[in-house]
Amino acid sequence: MKKIKLYIAASIDGYIAGQSGDMDWLIEFPFTPKENYQHDNFTETVDTVLMGGRTYLEIITMPIVWPYNDKKTYIVTRNTMLKNNKGYQYITKDVVGTVARLKEGDGKDIWLVGGGELIALLLNNELIDEMIINYIPITLGTGTRLFQDCSKEYFWTLKEAKTFSENVHQVSYCINK
């Protein structure tokens, strides 16, 4: 069975996107050959990415090359008009059931890229197995919260904590089940 792993950047005050949904604040902390926050090691453990529609739209407007070319991509969206010819799969109905079935598949794990609503939905339905959170030393004050509308209390075990250059702190947790 596959695991769902949330690998994400968050401000130290708990936001994953700015007030207008932007992720421009991350440009100051790019992945480089010298410092990639264990991203390369992480991406070797997954063969599938899962993200919300707003996260997808924000990523495609950033000045970067689509970073998930070698992964099967699922986009969760209410916007049934969101289409492209890139071969992505769209989940528009029964999100919880569809994601639970993805976990039952063979292969490597699933990377939950974001966003906030999708994280809350999957967390509330006990579908997230691990979290790797890169805390960026910035406060945004407002925007999209990392954990919004979580309806249950969960206990997590710290797997690892690291500090990188630019004072980025990475914490890894697995859920206690």
Tab-separated table of N, CA and C in Angstrom:
chain	number	residue	atom	x	y	z
A	1	MET	N	0.849	-1.179	0.000
A	1	MET	CA	0.000	0.000	0.000
A	1	MET	C	0.896	1.245	0.000
A	2	LYS	N	0.492	2.214	-0.790
A	2	LYS	CA	1.226	3.472	-0.863
A	2	LYS	C	0.923	4.340	0.344
A	3	LYS	N	1.846	5.222	0.657
A	3	LYS	CA	1.624	6.236	1.688
A	3	LYS	C	1.394	7.573	0.997
A	4	ILE	N	0.629	8.419	1.645
A	4	ILE	CA	0.512	9.801	1.199
A	4	ILE	C	1.430	10.631	2.082
A	5	LYS	N	2.348	11.342	1.423
A	5	LYS	CA	3.334	12.160	2.119
A	5	LYS	C	3.147	13.615	1.717
A	6	LEU	N	2.891	14.435	2.699
A	6	LEU	CA	2.820	15.873	2.469
A	6	LEU	C	4.238	16.421	2.556
A	7	TYR	N	4.740	16.975	1.461
A	7	TYR	CA	6.041	17.668	1.449
A	7	TYR	C	5.722	19.081	1.009
A	8	ILE	N	5.960	20.054	1.897
A	8	ILE	CA	5.461	21.402	1.632
A	8	ILE	C	6.323	22.443	2.343
A	9	ALA	N	6.263	23.658	1.854
A	9	ALA	CA	6.890	24.805	2.518
A	9	ALA	C	5.792	25.605	3.206
A	10	ALA	N	6.121	26.122	4.381
A	10	ALA	CA	5.177	26.952	5.127
A	10	ALA	C	5.944	28.092	5.786
A	11	SER	N	5.274	29.221	5.915
A	11	SER	CA	5.867	30.327	6.670
A	11	SER	C	5.903	29.930	8.142
A	12	ILE	N	6.710	30.615	8.929
A	12	ILE	CA	6.779	30.234	10.339
A	12	ILE	C	5.503	30.570	11.106
A	13	ASP	N	4.626	31.378	10.501
A	13	ASP	CA	3.326	31.610	11.125
A	13	ASP	C	2.230	30.728	10.519
A	14	GLY	N	2.637	29.698	9.768
A	14	GLY	CA	1.709	28.644	9.375
A	14	GLY	C	0.949	28.827	8.084
A	15	TYR	N	1.441	29.639	7.161
A	15	TYR	CA	0.763	29.838	5.886
A	15	TYR	C	1.524	29.151	4.752
A	16	ILE	N	0.781	28.628	3.775
A	16	ILE	CA	1.401	28.002	2.610
A	16	ILE	C	1.246	28.844	1.350
A	17	ALA	N	0.433	29.877	1.433
A	17	ALA	CA	0.250	30.816	0.325
A	17	ALA	C	-0.115	32.173	0.900
A	18	GLY	N	0.194	33.204	0.142
A	18	GLY	CA	-0.113	34.565	0.564
A	18	GLY	C	-1.592	34.868	0.463
A	19	GLN	N	-1.954	36.109	0.759
A	19	GLN	CA	-3.349	36.529	0.807
A	19	GLN	C	-4.093	36.273	-0.506
A	20	SER	N	-3.434	36.471	-1.635
A	20	SER	CA	-4.100	36.250	-2.927
A	20	SER	C	-3.831	34.850	-3.471
A	21	GLY	N	-3.331	33.955	-2.631
A	21	GLY	CA	-3.046	32.590	-3.065
A	21	GLY	C	-1.677	32.429	-3.684
A	22	ASP	N	-0.885	33.494	-3.681
A	22	ASP	CA	0.418	33.467	-4.342
A	22	ASP	C	1.457	32.728	-3.507
A	23	MET	N	2.462	32.224	-4.204
A	23	MET	CA	3.590	31.566	-3.561
A	23	MET	C	4.900	32.277	-3.914
A	24	ASP	N	4.798	33.537	-4.298
A	24	ASP	CA	5.979	34.313	-4.689
A	24	ASP	C	7.018	34.415	-3.586
A	25	TRP	N	6.582	34.378	-2.353
A	25	TRP	CA	7.501	34.489	-1.223
A	25	TRP	C	8.520	33.358	-1.194
A	26	LEU	N	8.242	32.261	-1.887
A	26	LEU	CA	9.177	31.128	-1.924
A	26	LEU	C	10.348	31.355	-2.873
A	27	ILE	N	10.219	32.331	-3.768
A	27	ILE	CA	11.275	32.579	-4.753
A	27	ILE	C	12.589	32.955	-4.068
A	28	GLU	N	12.514	33.541	-2.887
A	28	GLU	CA	13.721	33.910	-2.139
A	28	GLU	C	14.450	32.695	-1.560
A	29	PHE	N	13.819	31.521	-1.614
A	29	PHE	CA	14.383	30.296	-1.044
A	29	PHE	C	14.344	29.177	-2.087
A	30	PRO	N	15.021	29.368	-3.218
A	30	PRO	CA	14.918	28.390	-4.310
A	30	PRO	C	15.714	27.114	-4.016
A	31	PHE	N	15.323	26.058	-4.711
A	31	PHE	CA	16.134	24.847	-4.714
A	31	PHE	C	17.361	25.135	-5.557
A	32	THR	N	18.521	24.802	-5.062
A	32	THR	CA	19.763	24.961	-5.810
A	32	THR	C	20.526	23.643	-5.719
A	33	PRO	N	21.529	23.446	-6.583
A	33	PRO	CA	22.324	22.225	-6.448
A	33	PRO	C	22.967	22.108	-5.055
A	34	LYS	N	23.307	23.257	-4.460
A	34	LYS	CA	23.931	23.242	-3.136
A	34	LYS	C	22.907	22.996	-2.036
A	35	GLU	N	21.725	23.556	-2.186
A	35	GLU	CA	20.702	23.454	-1.139
A	35	GLU	C	19.348	23.123	-1.745
A	36	ASN	N	18.942	21.870	-1.605
A	36	ASN	CA	17.632	21.519	-2.151
A	36	ASN	C	16.700	20.926	-1.097
A	37	TYR	N	17.033	21.117	0.179
A	37	TYR	CA	16.161	20.746	1.283
A	37	TYR	C	15.722	19.274	1.226
A	38	GLN	N	16.622	18.416	0.794
A	38	GLN	CA	16.393	16.974	0.639
A	38	GLN	C	15.281	16.653	-0.362
A	39	HIS	N	14.981	17.608	-1.204
A	39	HIS	CA	13.920	17.443	-2.186
A	39	HIS	C	14.209	16.280	-3.136
A	40	ASP	N	15.447	16.189	-3.631
A	40	ASP	CA	15.791	15.107	-4.564
A	40	ASP	C	15.614	13.744	-3.908
A	41	ASN	N	16.058	13.615	-2.668
A	41	ASN	CA	15.877	12.346	-1.955
A	41	ASN	C	14.396	12.021	-1.806
A	42	PHE	N	13.602	13.029	-1.476
A	42	PHE	CA	12.168	12.821	-1.299
A	42	PHE	C	11.508	12.391	-2.603
A	43	THR	N	11.790	13.087	-3.693
A	43	THR	CA	11.099	12.783	-4.951
A	43	THR	C	11.410	11.385	-5.480
A	44	GLU	N	12.512	10.806	-5.048
A	44	GLU	CA	12.817	9.427	-5.442
A	44	GLU	C	11.879	8.424	-4.782
A	45	THR	N	11.192	8.827	-3.710
A	45	THR	CA	10.308	7.915	-2.978
A	45	THR	C	8.874	7.939	-3.494
A	46	VAL	N	8.573	8.834	-4.446
A	46	VAL	CA	7.196	8.977	-4.934
A	46	VAL	C	7.140	8.809	-6.452
A	47	ASP	N	5.995	8.306	-6.932
A	47	ASP	CA	5.790	8.222	-8.373
A	47	ASP	C	4.514	8.931	-8.808
A	48	THR	N	3.824	9.527	-7.829
A	48	THR	CA	2.544	10.181	-8.070
A	48	THR	C	2.512	11.495	-7.305
A	49	VAL	N	1.931	12.535	-7.916
A	49	VAL	CA	1.699	13.790	-7.203
A	49	VAL	C	0.206	14.089	-7.202
A	50	LEU	N	-0.218	14.700	-6.118
A	50	LEU	CA	-1.617	15.029	-5.906
A	50	LEU	C	-1.664	16.467	-5.430
A	51	MET	N	-2.489	17.286	-6.080
A	51	MET	CA	-2.581	18.697	-5.690
A	51	MET	C	-3.968	19.237	-5.975
A	52	GLY	N	-4.296	20.324	-5.282
A	52	GLY	CA	-5.548	21.014	-5.526
A	52	GLY	C	-5.460	21.872	-6.776
A	53	GLY	N	-6.601	22.253	-7.302
A	53	GLY	CA	-6.664	23.046	-8.524
A	53	GLY	C	-6.010	24.406	-8.406
A	54	ARG	N	-6.181	25.074	-7.267
A	54	ARG	CA	-5.553	26.392	-7.096
A	54	ARG	C	-4.039	26.274	-7.004
A	55	THR	N	-3.567	25.225	-6.372
A	55	THR	CA	-2.120	24.999	-6.310
A	55	THR	C	-1.583	24.784	-7.716
A	56	TYR	N	-2.274	23.979	-8.498
A	56	TYR	CA	-1.881	23.735	-9.882
A	56	TYR	C	-1.806	25.051	-10.660
A	57	LEU	N	-2.850	25.862	-10.556
A	57	LEU	CA	-2.872	27.130	-11.291
A	57	LEU	C	-1.757	28.064	-10.854
A	58	GLU	N	-1.429	28.063	-9.568
A	58	GLU	CA	-0.337	28.908	-9.075
A	58	GLU	C	1.014	28.408	-9.597
A	59	ILE	N	1.217	27.109	-9.597
A	59	ILE	CA	2.493	26.547	-10.058
A	59	ILE	C	2.728	26.857	-11.531
A	60	ILE	N	1.686	26.732	-12.351
A	60	ILE	CA	1.902	26.955	-13.791
A	60	ILE	C	2.133	28.422	-14.128
A	61	THR	N	1.849	29.330	-13.186
A	61	THR	CA	2.130	30.748	-13.439
A	61	THR	C	3.488	31.175	-12.897
A	62	MET	N	4.153	30.284	-12.158
A	62	MET	CA	5.466	30.619	-11.600
A	62	MET	C	6.528	30.511	-12.700
A	63	PRO	N	7.617	31.263	-12.561
A	63	PRO	CA	8.672	31.224	-13.580
A	63	PRO	C	9.585	30.003	-13.423
A	64	ILE	N	8.955	28.811	-13.458
A	64	ILE	CA	9.706	27.563	-13.337
A	64	ILE	C	9.204	26.570	-14.370
A	65	VAL	N	10.006	25.582	-14.657
A	65	VAL	CA	9.596	24.475	-15.519
A	65	VAL	C	8.759	23.528	-14.661
A	66	TRP	N	7.708	22.949	-15.237
A	66	TRP	CA	6.848	22.020	-14.504
A	66	TRP	C	7.725	20.951	-13.856
A	67	PRO	N	7.737	20.872	-12.524
A	67	PRO	CA	8.696	20.004	-11.837
A	67	PRO	C	8.283	18.542	-11.683
A	68	TYR	N	7.139	18.148	-12.227
A	68	TYR	CA	6.610	16.811	-11.966
A	68	TYR	C	6.493	15.964	-13.234
A	69	ASN	N	7.303	16.234	-14.231
A	69	ASN	CA	7.177	15.541	-15.517
A	69	ASN	C	7.283	14.030	-15.421
A	70	ASP	N	8.071	13.536	-14.488
A	70	ASP	CA	8.273	12.092	-14.385
A	70	ASP	C	7.302	11.424	-13.413
A	71	LYS	N	6.264	12.134	-12.991
A	71	LYS	CA	5.294	11.617	-12.021
A	71	LYS	C	3.894	11.614	-12.614
A	72	LYS	N	3.087	10.654	-12.205
A	72	LYS	CA	1.666	10.657	-12.554
A	72	LYS	C	1.030	11.773	-11.740
A	73	THR	N	0.282	12.650	-12.392
A	73	THR	CA	-0.260	13.835	-11.727
A	73	THR	C	-1.781	13.777	-11.640
A	74	TYR	N	-2.282	14.001	-10.430
A	74	TYR	CA	-3.716	14.096	-10.174
A	74	TYR	C	-4.006	15.481	-9.627
A	75	ILE	N	-4.987	16.142	-10.214
A	75	ILE	CA	-5.386	17.478	-9.785
A	75	ILE	C	-6.826	17.398	-9.278
A	76	VAL	N	-7.014	17.776	-8.022
A	76	VAL	CA	-8.339	17.770	-7.408
A	76	VAL	C	-8.935	19.146	-7.611
A	77	THR	N	-10.085	19.195	-8.274
A	77	THR	CA	-10.680	20.493	-8.584
A	77	THR	C	-12.196	20.381	-8.718
A	78	ARG	N	-12.860	21.472	-8.371
A	78	ARG	CA	-14.295	21.594	-8.636
A	78	ARG	C	-14.510	22.181	-10.027
A	79	ASN	N	-13.465	22.748	-10.587
A	79	ASN	CA	-13.527	23.413	-11.880
A	79	ASN	C	-13.425	22.380	-12.994
A	80	THR	N	-14.556	21.937	-13.480
A	80	THR	CA	-14.555	20.906	-14.525
A	80	THR	C	-14.092	21.465	-15.871
A	81	MET	N	-13.933	22.783	-15.959
A	81	MET	CA	-13.450	23.396	-17.201
A	81	MET	C	-11.918	23.400	-17.267
A	82	LEU	N	-11.266	23.081	-16.153
A	82	LEU	CA	-9.811	23.060	-16.097
A	82	LEU	C	-9.330	21.867	-16.925
A	83	LYS	N	-8.764	22.162	-18.084
A	83	LYS	CA	-8.320	21.092	-18.968
A	83	LYS	C	-6.982	21.465	-19.568
A	84	ASN	N	-6.252	20.464	-19.923
A	84	ASN	CA	-5.009	20.655	-20.667
A	84	ASN	C	-4.718	19.386	-21.446
A	85	ASN	N	-3.662	19.395	-22.189
A	85	ASN	CA	-3.317	18.211	-22.968
A	85	ASN	C	-2.054	17.555	-22.422
A	86	LYS	N	-1.777	17.752	-21.154
A	86	LYS	CA	-0.548	17.239	-20.554
A	86	LYS	C	-0.687	15.819	-20.037
A	87	GLY	N	-1.881	15.248	-20.071
A	87	GLY	CA	-2.063	13.892	-19.584
A	87	GLY	C	-2.316	13.794	-18.086
A	88	TYR	N	-2.631	14.902	-17.435
A	88	TYR	CA	-2.935	14.864	-16.013
A	88	TYR	C	-4.315	14.259	-15.824
A	89	GLN	N	-4.537	13.681	-14.667
A	89	GLN	CA	-5.840	13.147	-14.311
A	89	GLN	C	-6.526	14.168	-13.404
A	90	TYR	N	-7.808	14.328	-13.565
A	90	TYR	CA	-8.569	15.274	-12.756
A	90	TYR	C	-9.530	14.507	-11.872
A	91	ILE	N	-9.545	14.865	-10.600
A	91	ILE	CA	-10.480	14.275	-9.647
A	91	ILE	C	-11.489	15.360	-9.324
A	92	THR	N	-12.721	15.164	-9.775
A	92	THR	CA	-13.763	16.174	-9.569
A	92	THR	C	-14.883	15.676	-8.666
A	93	LYS	N	-14.934	14.364	-8.428
A	93	LYS	CA	-15.983	13.779	-7.590
A	93	LYS	C	-15.357	12.733	-6.679
A	94	ASP	N	-16.009	12.461	-5.581
A	94	ASP	CA	-15.585	11.422	-4.640
A	94	ASP	C	-14.080	11.463	-4.390
A	95	VAL	N	-13.614	12.622	-3.950
A	95	VAL	CA	-12.183	12.823	-3.738
A	95	VAL	C	-11.633	11.821	-2.725
A	96	VAL	N	-12.307	11.674	-1.593
A	96	VAL	CA	-11.815	10.783	-0.541
A	96	VAL	C	-11.739	9.343	-1.047
A	97	GLY	N	-12.775	8.874	-1.699
A	97	GLY	CA	-12.782	7.505	-2.219
A	97	GLY	C	-11.719	7.287	-3.284
A	98	THR	N	-11.573	8.258	-4.176
A	98	THR	CA	-10.582	8.142	-5.241
A	98	THR	C	-9.165	8.121	-4.681
A	99	VAL	N	-8.888	9.005	-3.737
A	99	VAL	CA	-7.547	9.044	-3.140
A	99	VAL	C	-7.284	7.770	-2.337
A	100	ALA	N	-8.277	7.270	-1.630
A	100	ALA	CA	-8.108	6.011	-0.891
A	100	ALA	C	-7.765	4.875	-1.855
A	101	ARG	N	-8.385	4.858	-3.016
A	101	ARG	CA	-8.074	3.826	-4.020
A	101	ARG	C	-6.666	4.000	-4.581
A	102	LEU	N	-6.220	5.256	-4.753
A	102	LEU	CA	-4.845	5.491	-5.211
A	102	LEU	C	-3.838	4.913	-4.219
A	103	LYS	N	-4.129	5.044	-2.939
A	103	LYS	CA	-3.237	4.505	-1.910
A	103	LYS	C	-3.127	2.988	-1.988
A	104	GLU	N	-4.163	2.334	-2.458
A	104	GLU	CA	-4.181	0.875	-2.531
A	104	GLU	C	-3.333	0.344	-3.688
A	105	GLY	N	-2.907	1.219	-4.586
A	105	GLY	CA	-2.150	0.790	-5.756
A	105	GLY	C	-0.729	0.373	-5.422
A	106	ASP	N	-0.085	-0.188	-6.413
A	106	ASP	CA	1.315	-0.587	-6.288
A	106	ASP	C	2.216	0.564	-6.717
A	107	GLY	N	3.465	0.464	-6.348
A	107	GLY	CA	4.442	1.454	-6.763
A	107	GLY	C	4.950	2.259	-5.590
A	108	LYS	N	5.528	3.388	-5.929
A	108	LYS	CA	6.075	4.274	-4.904
A	108	LYS	C	4.944	5.074	-4.262
A	109	ASP	N	5.311	5.912	-3.314
A	109	ASP	CA	4.326	6.676	-2.549
A	109	ASP	C	3.762	7.863	-3.336
A	110	ILE	N	2.820	8.572	-2.712
A	110	ILE	CA	2.110	9.700	-3.310
A	110	ILE	C	2.536	10.978	-2.602
A	111	TRP	N	2.905	11.981	-3.374
A	111	TRP	CA	3.296	13.284	-2.852
A	111	TRP	C	2.086	14.201	-2.860
A	112	LEU	N	1.644	14.599	-1.691
A	112	LEU	CA	0.599	15.604	-1.558
A	112	LEU	C	1.284	16.957	-1.599
A	113	VAL	N	1.128	17.665	-2.712
A	113	VAL	CA	1.810	18.941	-2.934
A	113	VAL	C	1.091	20.069	-2.197
A	114	GLY	N	-0.205	20.069	-2.146
A	114	GLY	CA	-1.009	21.122	-1.526
A	114	GLY	C	-2.348	21.139	-2.222
A	115	GLY	N	-3.211	21.984	-1.933
A	115	GLY	CA	-3.244	23.109	-1.072
A	115	GLY	C	-4.013	22.860	0.198
A	116	GLY	N	-4.335	23.958	0.848
A	116	GLY	CA	-4.891	23.925	2.181
A	116	GLY	C	-6.190	23.148	2.320
A	117	GLU	N	-7.127	23.340	1.413
A	117	GLU	CA	-8.403	22.619	1.495
A	117	GLU	C	-8.202	21.125	1.312
A	118	LEU	N	-7.344	20.747	0.371
A	118	LEU	CA	-7.096	19.333	0.113
A	118	LEU	C	-6.371	18.692	1.296
A	119	ILE	N	-5.415	19.404	1.873
A	119	ILE	CA	-4.717	18.878	3.050
A	119	ILE	C	-5.721	18.611	4.166
A	120	ALA	N	-6.608	19.567	4.443
A	120	ALA	CA	-7.604	19.406	5.505
A	120	ALA	C	-8.537	18.235	5.204
A	121	LEU	N	-8.998	18.115	3.968
A	121	LEU	CA	-9.900	17.024	3.598
A	121	LEU	C	-9.235	15.670	3.828
A	122	LEU	N	-8.000	15.532	3.364
A	122	LEU	CA	-7.312	14.248	3.503
A	122	LEU	C	-6.930	13.976	4.952
A	123	LEU	N	-6.547	15.003	5.687
A	123	LEU	CA	-6.218	14.832	7.097
A	123	LEU	C	-7.462	14.425	7.889
A	124	ASN	N	-8.574	15.096	7.639
A	124	ASN	CA	-9.817	14.775	8.343
A	124	ASN	C	-10.327	13.377	8.032
A	125	ASN	N	-9.889	12.809	6.927
A	125	ASN	CA	-10.287	11.453	6.549
A	125	ASN	C	-9.153	10.446	6.750
A	126	GLU	N	-8.152	10.850	7.535
A	126	GLU	CA	-7.048	9.985	7.946
A	126	GLU	C	-6.323	9.334	6.773
A	127	LEU	N	-6.070	10.127	5.729
A	127	LEU	CA	-5.386	9.613	4.547
A	127	LEU	C	-3.928	10.068	4.440
A	128	ILE	N	-3.482	10.988	5.287
A	128	ILE	CA	-2.093	11.446	5.246
A	128	ILE	C	-1.284	10.611	6.234
A	129	ASP	N	-0.178	10.041	5.747
A	129	ASP	CA	0.657	9.166	6.566
A	129	ASP	C	1.896	9.854	7.107
A	130	GLU	N	2.458	10.764	6.324
A	130	GLU	CA	3.685	11.452	6.732
A	130	GLU	C	3.618	12.906	6.297
A	131	MET	N	4.362	13.751	7.040
A	131	MET	CA	4.470	15.159	6.681
A	131	MET	C	5.930	15.573	6.758
A	132	ILE	N	6.390	16.274	5.745
A	132	ILE	CA	7.696	16.909	5.743
A	132	ILE	C	7.417	18.382	5.495
A	133	ILE	N	7.631	19.203	6.515
A	133	ILE	CA	7.292	20.623	6.425
A	133	ILE	C	8.584	21.424	6.489
A	134	ASN	N	8.792	22.245	5.473
A	134	ASN	CA	9.940	23.143	5.423
A	134	ASN	C	9.473	24.513	5.899
A	135	TYR	N	9.867	24.875	7.108
A	135	TYR	CA	9.462	26.168	7.657
A	135	TYR	C	10.421	27.242	7.166
A	136	ILE	N	9.870	28.184	6.410
A	136	ILE	CA	10.625	29.276	5.811
A	136	ILE	C	10.593	30.463	6.781
A	137	PRO	N	11.732	31.092	7.050
A	137	PRO	CA	11.776	32.168	8.048
A	137	PRO	C	11.173	33.478	7.541
A	138	ILE	N	9.862	33.439	7.396
A	138	ILE	CA	9.100	34.619	6.993
A	138	ILE	C	7.733	34.514	7.659
A	139	THR	N	7.155	35.641	8.009
A	139	THR	CA	5.772	35.658	8.477
A	139	THR	C	4.942	36.354	7.409
A	140	LEU	N	3.857	35.719	7.025
A	140	LEU	CA	2.983	36.276	5.988
A	140	LEU	C	1.791	37.021	6.590
A	141	GLY	N	1.399	36.660	7.800
A	141	GLY	CA	0.328	37.378	8.473
A	141	GLY	C	-1.069	36.991	8.048
A	142	THR	N	-1.229	36.588	6.807
A	142	THR	CA	-2.535	36.198	6.287
A	142	THR	C	-2.311	35.345	5.046
A	143	GLY	N	-3.347	34.665	4.634
A	143	GLY	CA	-3.249	33.821	3.441
A	143	GLY	C	-3.904	32.476	3.660
A	144	THR	N	-3.372	31.456	3.013
A	144	THR	CA	-3.891	30.099	3.124
A	144	THR	C	-3.126	29.364	4.214
A	145	ARG	N	-3.826	28.930	5.224
A	145	ARG	CA	-3.209	28.217	6.340
A	145	ARG	C	-2.816	26.802	5.922
A	146	LEU	N	-1.718	26.334	6.509
A	146	LEU	CA	-1.278	24.965	6.281
A	146	LEU	C	-2.340	23.989	6.751
A	147	PHE	N	-2.840	24.192	7.949
A	147	PHE	CA	-3.887	23.317	8.486
A	147	PHE	C	-5.134	24.152	8.725
A	148	GLN	N	-6.061	24.062	7.813
A	148	GLN	CA	-7.303	24.810	7.964
A	148	GLN	C	-8.458	23.831	8.122
A	149	ASP	N	-9.356	24.158	8.989
A	149	ASP	CA	-10.570	23.369	9.189
A	149	ASP	C	-10.311	21.898	9.494
A	150	CYS	N	-9.266	21.624	10.266
A	150	CYS	CA	-9.039	20.248	10.687
A	150	CYS	C	-9.960	19.961	11.858
A	151	SER	N	-10.727	18.893	11.746
A	151	SER	CA	-11.795	18.650	12.716
A	151	SER	C	-11.432	17.658	13.811
A	152	LYS	N	-10.261	17.067	13.738
A	152	LYS	CA	-9.894	16.057	14.723
A	152	LYS	C	-8.515	16.350	15.287
A	153	GLU	N	-8.250	15.745	16.412
A	153	GLU	CA	-6.927	15.822	17.023
A	153	GLU	C	-6.142	14.586	16.594
A	154	TYR	N	-4.922	14.795	16.152
A	154	TYR	CA	-4.059	13.701	15.722
A	154	TYR	C	-2.726	13.818	16.432
A	155	PHE	N	-2.111	12.688	16.703
A	155	PHE	CA	-0.787	12.665	17.300
A	155	PHE	C	0.206	12.171	16.263
A	156	TRP	N	1.322	12.871	16.179
A	156	TRP	CA	2.356	12.568	15.199
A	156	TRP	C	3.670	12.316	15.927
A	157	THR	N	4.504	11.475	15.329
A	157	THR	CA	5.825	11.185	15.873
A	157	THR	C	6.875	11.885	15.030
A	158	LEU	N	7.763	12.601	15.675
A	158	LEU	CA	8.848	13.275	14.969
A	158	LEU	C	9.827	12.229	14.460
A	159	LYS	N	10.066	12.243	13.153
A	159	LYS	CA	11.037	11.337	12.544
A	159	LYS	C	12.404	11.991	12.434
A	160	GLU	N	12.394	13.289	12.067
A	160	GLU	CA	13.654	13.974	11.830
A	160	GLU	C	13.438	15.479	11.850
A	161	ALA	N	14.459	16.191	12.291
A	161	ALA	CA	14.450	17.655	12.236
A	161	ALA	C	15.825	18.096	11.743
A	162	LYS	N	15.823	19.005	10.776
A	162	LYS	CA	17.075	19.496	10.192
A	162	LYS	C	16.994	21.005	10.033
A	163	THR	N	18.159	21.624	10.031
A	163	THR	CA	18.254	23.046	9.729
A	163	THR	C	19.149	23.198	8.506
A	164	PHE	N	18.669	23.982	7.549
A	164	PHE	CA	19.401	24.229	6.314
A	164	PHE	C	19.878	25.680	6.280
A	165	SER	N	20.581	26.017	5.227
A	165	SER	CA	21.019	27.406	5.072
A	165	SER	C	19.799	28.318	5.004
A	166	GLU	N	20.033	29.579	5.187
A	166	GLU	CA	18.958	30.579	5.181
A	166	GLU	C	17.952	30.348	6.306
A	167	ASN	N	18.355	29.570	7.338
A	167	ASN	CA	17.513	29.306	8.503
A	167	ASN	C	16.206	28.603	8.183
A	168	VAL	N	16.202	27.778	7.143
A	168	VAL	CA	15.045	26.946	6.831
A	168	VAL	C	15.110	25.711	7.726
A	169	HIS	N	14.005	25.438	8.409
A	169	HIS	CA	13.922	24.275	9.299
A	169	HIS	C	12.953	23.261	8.693
A	170	GLN	N	13.415	22.023	8.632
A	170	GLN	CA	12.582	20.959	8.085
A	170	GLN	C	12.269	19.966	9.190
A	171	VAL	N	10.978	19.673	9.358
A	171	VAL	CA	10.552	18.666	10.323
A	171	VAL	C	9.763	17.587	9.590
A	172	SER	N	10.030	16.351	9.967
A	172	SER	CA	9.351	15.206	9.353
A	172	SER	C	8.612	14.456	10.446
A	173	TYR	N	7.362	14.134	10.174
A	173	TYR	CA	6.521	13.425	11.133
A	173	TYR	C	5.826	12.253	10.448
A	174	CYS	N	5.505	11.225	11.229
A	174	CYS	CA	4.600	10.181	10.765
A	174	CYS	C	3.460	10.109	11.763
A	175	ILE	N	2.305	9.713	11.267
A	175	ILE	CA	1.117	9.707	12.118
A	175	ILE	C	1.137	8.492	13.036
A	176	ASN	N	0.645	8.664	14.247
A	176	ASN	CA	0.448	7.546	15.170
A	176	ASN	C	-0.918	6.955	14.885
A	177	LYS	N	-0.955	5.719	14.479
A	177	LYS	CA	-2.256	5.071	14.205
A	177	LYS	C	-2.498	3.950	15.176
